[in-house]
Structure formats: C-alpha cells, structure tokens
Amino acid sequence: SFFGFMKHTLGYTIGKDGDFVSFGNKIKVGSEKVIRRITLENFSSDEITVDWSIANFVKGRHYVDVKLDVDDSGLAKIEAVPTEEGAVMDPFKLLSEKTIIEAHNKTVVVVEFTPDKVGEFRGCIAAKSGEFTHSLDLLAIVCD
C-alpha cells in the first residue's frame, strides 16, 4: 500500500497476532488520560485523504441489534443495526476524523485512553484512503 503506520510510536508493539499500540499494562484506575500520537506516512507522489475511525471493544456493551426474518419461501434475511451505545468513543477516543497527507509526508493523530474502570480494554484504529485500509489494535490494562 502507498501509506502505513510508523513503528516509532510510543507503545508500538509488533506481536505474533498483529501489531498494536499499548497504553500501559499497569495503569491505576482514576489516573489521568493516557495519550498516544500515532503517525501515518504517505509513501506516494500524490497527496491522499485519510478517513479515520475507531472502535472500542468493551465487554457487556450492546453494539448491534440483530433481527432475523424468514419469508414464505424460507429465505432468511438478517438485519444488523448499530446501536448508539456501540458508537460511544469510550474508553479510547480518536481526536481526528479526516486528514490530508501531502506527498511523501506524514500526519499524526491523537488517541486518548481514559482509565475510569479496572480491566483489560481493547480497541482498533483504522485509516482508510480509497480502497486501502490499515488498522492498528489498541490495548490498555487498568488495575486498582
């Protein structure tokens, strides 16, 4: 692909199951926000527009309503509708939605993690330009 995440980001770890950014593995509950600046580089000779998104994977959160409908001929139709609760940017929060990266240049996006509860928290940040999408997992472990 013509763009990609830079591995010099604080907390960047290359794992056997994929790369991720750690926000810490012994964060004290109630601590201040942990911030990571994630760099994305444009390797091409043209500027690119990048659409950013983030997903939080929180146990017990209601992400989607699923409905199954079977018509008279026996054809099943599944409908999945995202919920408002599933779109909540918590505990990871992305501070950018769209960026333009000049040719052979970089951009930095900021991701915040708020340690309000004890547990292991996972998320995923995605950068999309045209038909290409790069994603990077997020991980934070909060203790008492």
PDB file of C-alpha atoms in Angstrom:
ATOM      1  CA  SER A   1       0.000   0.000   0.000  1.00  0.00           C
ATOM      2  CA  PHE A   2       1.051   3.608  -0.508  1.00  0.00           C
ATOM      3  CA  PHE A   3       0.656   4.566   3.176  1.00  0.00           C
ATOM      4  CA  GLY A   4       1.273   2.943   6.532  1.00  0.00           C
ATOM      5  CA  PHE A   5       1.681   3.363  10.281  1.00  0.00           C
ATOM      6  CA  MET A   6       5.109   4.310  11.603  1.00  0.00           C
ATOM      7  CA  LYS A   7       6.536   1.886  14.155  1.00  0.00           C
ATOM      8  CA  HIS A   8       8.275   4.575  16.249  1.00  0.00           C
ATOM      9  CA  THR A   9       5.008   5.451  18.045  1.00  0.00           C
ATOM     10  CA  LEU A  10       5.322   5.221  21.842  1.00  0.00           C
ATOM     11  CA  GLY A  11       3.866   1.872  22.919  1.00  0.00           C
ATOM     12  CA  TYR A  12       4.037   0.329  19.413  1.00  0.00           C
ATOM     13  CA  THR A  13       4.478  -3.425  19.699  1.00  0.00           C
ATOM     14  CA  ILE A  14       4.953  -5.945  16.929  1.00  0.00           C
ATOM     15  CA  GLY A  15       3.061  -9.047  18.028  1.00  0.00           C
ATOM     16  CA  LYS A  16       2.656 -12.524  16.585  1.00  0.00           C
ATOM     17  CA  ASP A  17      -1.099 -11.882  16.268  1.00  0.00           C
ATOM     18  CA  GLY A  18      -0.618  -8.411  14.764  1.00  0.00           C
ATOM     19  CA  ASP A  19       0.762  -5.024  15.687  1.00  0.00           C
ATOM     20  CA  PHE A  20      -0.778  -2.925  18.438  1.00  0.00           C
ATOM     21  CA  VAL A  21      -0.240   0.218  20.484  1.00  0.00           C
ATOM     22  CA  SER A  22      -0.153  -0.256  24.250  1.00  0.00           C
ATOM     23  CA  PHE A  23      -1.425   2.495  26.506  1.00  0.00           C
ATOM     24  CA  GLY A  24       0.069   0.680  29.511  1.00  0.00           C
ATOM     25  CA  ASN A  25      -0.389  -2.607  31.345  1.00  0.00           C
ATOM     26  CA  LYS A  26      -0.465  -1.300  34.932  1.00  0.00           C
ATOM     27  CA  ILE A  27      -2.466   1.912  34.706  1.00  0.00           C
ATOM     28  CA  LYS A  28      -4.045   2.939  38.007  1.00  0.00           C
ATOM     29  CA  VAL A  29      -7.805   3.391  37.858  1.00  0.00           C
ATOM     30  CA  GLY A  30      -8.724   7.070  38.027  1.00  0.00           C
ATOM     31  CA  SER A  31      -5.381   8.203  36.599  1.00  0.00           C
ATOM     32  CA  GLU A  32      -5.218  10.992  34.050  1.00  0.00           C
ATOM     33  CA  LYS A  33      -5.808  10.254  30.375  1.00  0.00           C
ATOM     34  CA  VAL A  34      -3.076   8.368  28.536  1.00  0.00           C
ATOM     35  CA  ILE A  35      -2.319   9.849  25.120  1.00  0.00           C
ATOM     36  CA  ARG A  36      -0.662   8.228  22.113  1.00  0.00           C
ATOM     37  CA  ARG A  37       0.291  10.113  18.966  1.00  0.00           C
ATOM     38  CA  ILE A  38       0.103   7.704  16.048  1.00  0.00           C
ATOM     39  CA  THR A  39       1.980   8.601  12.863  1.00  0.00           C
ATOM     40  CA  LEU A  40       0.832   7.641   9.382  1.00  0.00           C
ATOM     41  CA  GLU A  41       3.142   8.151   6.405  1.00  0.00           C
ATOM     42  CA  ASN A  42       2.219   8.741   2.760  1.00  0.00           C
ATOM     43  CA  PHE A  43       4.782   6.984   0.545  1.00  0.00           C
ATOM     44  CA  SER A  44       3.184   8.088  -2.732  1.00  0.00           C
ATOM     45  CA  SER A  45       3.889  11.048  -5.019  1.00  0.00           C
ATOM     46  CA  ASP A  46       0.345  12.385  -4.577  1.00  0.00           C
ATOM     47  CA  GLU A  47      -1.494  13.809  -1.604  1.00  0.00           C
ATOM     48  CA  ILE A  48      -4.025  11.465  -0.030  1.00  0.00           C
ATOM     49  CA  THR A  49      -7.131  11.980   2.051  1.00  0.00           C
ATOM     50  CA  VAL A  50      -7.409   9.657   5.030  1.00  0.00           C
ATOM     51  CA  ASP A  51     -10.677   8.920   6.823  1.00  0.00           C
ATOM     52  CA  TRP A  52     -10.105   7.842  10.432  1.00  0.00           C
ATOM     53  CA  SER A  53     -12.302   5.661  12.605  1.00  0.00           C
ATOM     54  CA  ILE A  54     -12.014   3.962  15.962  1.00  0.00           C
ATOM     55  CA  ALA A  55     -13.777   1.012  17.522  1.00  0.00           C
ATOM     56  CA  ASN A  56     -13.916   0.167  21.214  1.00  0.00           C
ATOM     57  CA  PHE A  57     -14.394  -3.436  22.277  1.00  0.00           C
ATOM     58  CA  VAL A  58     -15.901  -3.303  25.760  1.00  0.00           C
ATOM     59  CA  LYS A  59     -17.304  -6.450  27.348  1.00  0.00           C
ATOM     60  CA  GLY A  60     -21.008  -6.105  28.048  1.00  0.00           C
ATOM     61  CA  ARG A  61     -21.570  -3.155  25.701  1.00  0.00           C
ATOM     62  CA  HIS A  62     -24.570  -3.517  23.373  1.00  0.00           C
ATOM     63  CA  TYR A  63     -23.127  -2.851  19.887  1.00  0.00           C
ATOM     64  CA  VAL A  64     -25.753  -4.007  17.448  1.00  0.00           C
ATOM     65  CA  ASP A  65     -29.371  -5.144  17.234  1.00  0.00           C
ATOM     66  CA  VAL A  66     -29.778  -8.220  15.043  1.00  0.00           C
ATOM     67  CA  LYS A  67     -33.085  -9.203  13.509  1.00  0.00           C
ATOM     68  CA  LEU A  68     -33.823 -12.405  11.577  1.00  0.00           C
ATOM     69  CA  ASP A  69     -36.745 -12.560   9.186  1.00  0.00           C
ATOM     70  CA  VAL A  70     -37.766 -15.666   7.210  1.00  0.00           C
ATOM     71  CA  ASP A  71     -40.101 -15.091   4.277  1.00  0.00           C
ATOM     72  CA  ASP A  72     -42.754 -17.538   2.970  1.00  0.00           C
ATOM     73  CA  SER A  73     -40.277 -19.234   0.622  1.00  0.00           C
ATOM     74  CA  GLY A  74     -37.885 -19.980   3.509  1.00  0.00           C
ATOM     75  CA  LEU A  75     -35.336 -17.312   2.538  1.00  0.00           C
ATOM     76  CA  ALA A  76     -33.693 -15.839   5.628  1.00  0.00           C
ATOM     77  CA  LYS A  77     -32.874 -12.171   5.857  1.00  0.00           C
ATOM     78  CA  ILE A  78     -30.574 -10.904   8.610  1.00  0.00           C
ATOM     79  CA  GLU A  79     -30.557  -7.241   9.519  1.00  0.00           C
ATOM     80  CA  ALA A  80     -27.891  -5.759  11.793  1.00  0.00           C
ATOM     81  CA  VAL A  81     -28.456  -2.219  13.073  1.00  0.00           C
ATOM     82  CA  PRO A  82     -25.697  -0.472  15.060  1.00  0.00           C
ATOM     83  CA  THR A  83     -26.805   0.976  18.396  1.00  0.00           C
ATOM     84  CA  GLU A  84     -25.979   4.365  19.873  1.00  0.00           C
ATOM     85  CA  GLU A  85     -24.159   2.623  22.725  1.00  0.00           C
ATOM     86  CA  GLY A  86     -21.900   0.863  20.217  1.00  0.00           C
ATOM     87  CA  ALA A  87     -20.805   4.187  18.717  1.00  0.00           C
ATOM     88  CA  VAL A  88     -19.635   5.618  22.055  1.00  0.00           C
ATOM     89  CA  MET A  89     -15.956   6.589  21.901  1.00  0.00           C
ATOM     90  CA  ASP A  90     -15.009   5.339  25.343  1.00  0.00           C
ATOM     91  CA  PRO A  91     -12.533   4.399  26.784  1.00  0.00           C
ATOM     92  CA  PHE A  92     -10.457   5.090  23.611  1.00  0.00           C
ATOM     93  CA  LYS A  93     -11.182   8.377  21.861  1.00  0.00           C
ATOM     94  CA  LEU A  94      -9.902   9.497  18.468  1.00  0.00           C
ATOM     95  CA  LEU A  95      -9.336  13.230  18.021  1.00  0.00           C
ATOM     96  CA  SER A  96      -9.368  13.277  14.163  1.00  0.00           C
ATOM     97  CA  GLU A  97     -11.904  12.286  11.534  1.00  0.00           C
ATOM     98  CA  LYS A  98     -10.189  13.193   8.282  1.00  0.00           C
ATOM     99  CA  THR A  99      -6.690  14.326   7.361  1.00  0.00           C
ATOM    100  CA  ILE A 100      -4.902  15.178   4.146  1.00  0.00           C
ATOM    101  CA  ILE A 101      -1.313  13.994   3.852  1.00  0.00           C
ATOM    102  CA  GLU A 102       0.898  15.681   1.288  1.00  0.00           C
ATOM    103  CA  ALA A 103       3.088  13.548  -1.000  1.00  0.00           C
ATOM    104  CA  HIS A 104       5.971  11.850   0.857  1.00  0.00           C
ATOM    105  CA  ASN A 105       4.840  13.376   4.138  1.00  0.00           C
ATOM    106  CA  LYS A 106       3.299  12.279   7.451  1.00  0.00           C
ATOM    107  CA  THR A 107       0.384  13.080   9.697  1.00  0.00           C
ATOM    108  CA  VAL A 108      -0.120  12.481  13.385  1.00  0.00           C
ATOM    109  CA  VAL A 109      -3.427  11.590  15.015  1.00  0.00           C
ATOM    110  CA  VAL A 110      -4.067  11.607  18.736  1.00  0.00           C
ATOM    111  CA  VAL A 111      -5.795   8.770  20.581  1.00  0.00           C
ATOM    112  CA  GLU A 112      -6.759   9.207  24.248  1.00  0.00           C
ATOM    113  CA  PHE A 113      -7.481   6.485  26.777  1.00  0.00           C
ATOM    114  CA  THR A 114      -9.433   7.306  29.961  1.00  0.00           C
ATOM    115  CA  PRO A 115      -8.799   4.791  32.798  1.00  0.00           C
ATOM    116  CA  ASP A 116     -12.168   5.012  34.564  1.00  0.00           C
ATOM    117  CA  LYS A 117     -12.649   1.283  35.234  1.00  0.00           C
ATOM    118  CA  VAL A 118     -10.496  -1.702  36.162  1.00  0.00           C
ATOM    119  CA  GLY A 119      -9.982  -4.250  33.385  1.00  0.00           C
ATOM    120  CA  GLU A 120      -8.383  -5.025  30.055  1.00  0.00           C
ATOM    121  CA  PHE A 121      -9.563  -2.756  27.248  1.00  0.00           C
ATOM    122  CA  ARG A 122      -9.125  -3.238  23.530  1.00  0.00           C
ATOM    123  CA  GLY A 123      -9.883  -1.147  20.519  1.00  0.00           C
ATOM    124  CA  CYS A 124      -8.861  -0.620  16.924  1.00  0.00           C
ATOM    125  CA  ILE A 125      -7.946   2.484  14.946  1.00  0.00           C
ATOM    126  CA  ALA A 126      -8.381   2.438  11.171  1.00  0.00           C
ATOM    127  CA  ALA A 127      -7.020   4.707   8.447  1.00  0.00           C
ATOM    128  CA  LYS A 128      -8.795   4.455   5.086  1.00  0.00           C
ATOM    129  CA  SER A 129      -7.778   6.022   1.786  1.00  0.00           C
ATOM    130  CA  GLY A 130      -9.589   4.898  -1.338  1.00  0.00           C
ATOM    131  CA  GLU A 131      -9.870   1.120  -1.318  1.00  0.00           C
ATOM    132  CA  PHE A 132      -6.984   0.677   1.147  1.00  0.00           C
ATOM    133  CA  THR A 133      -7.470   0.411   4.912  1.00  0.00           C
ATOM    134  CA  HIS A 134      -4.796  -0.004   7.547  1.00  0.00           C
ATOM    135  CA  SER A 135      -5.738  -0.829  11.113  1.00  0.00           C
ATOM    136  CA  LEU A 136      -3.848  -0.960  14.365  1.00  0.00           C
ATOM    137  CA  ASP A 137      -5.067  -2.590  17.573  1.00  0.00           C
ATOM    138  CA  LEU A 138      -5.159  -0.659  20.863  1.00  0.00           C
ATOM    139  CA  LEU A 139      -4.635  -2.178  24.315  1.00  0.00           C
ATOM    140  CA  ALA A 140      -4.763  -0.845  27.885  1.00  0.00           C
ATOM    141  CA  ILE A 141      -4.815  -2.695  31.214  1.00  0.00           C
ATOM    142  CA  VAL A 142      -6.151  -0.817  34.225  1.00  0.00           C
ATOM    143  CA  CYS A 143      -5.654  -2.066  37.818  1.00  0.00           C
ATOM    144  CA  ASP A 144      -6.581  -0.888  41.333  1.00  0.00           C
TER     145      ASP A 144
END
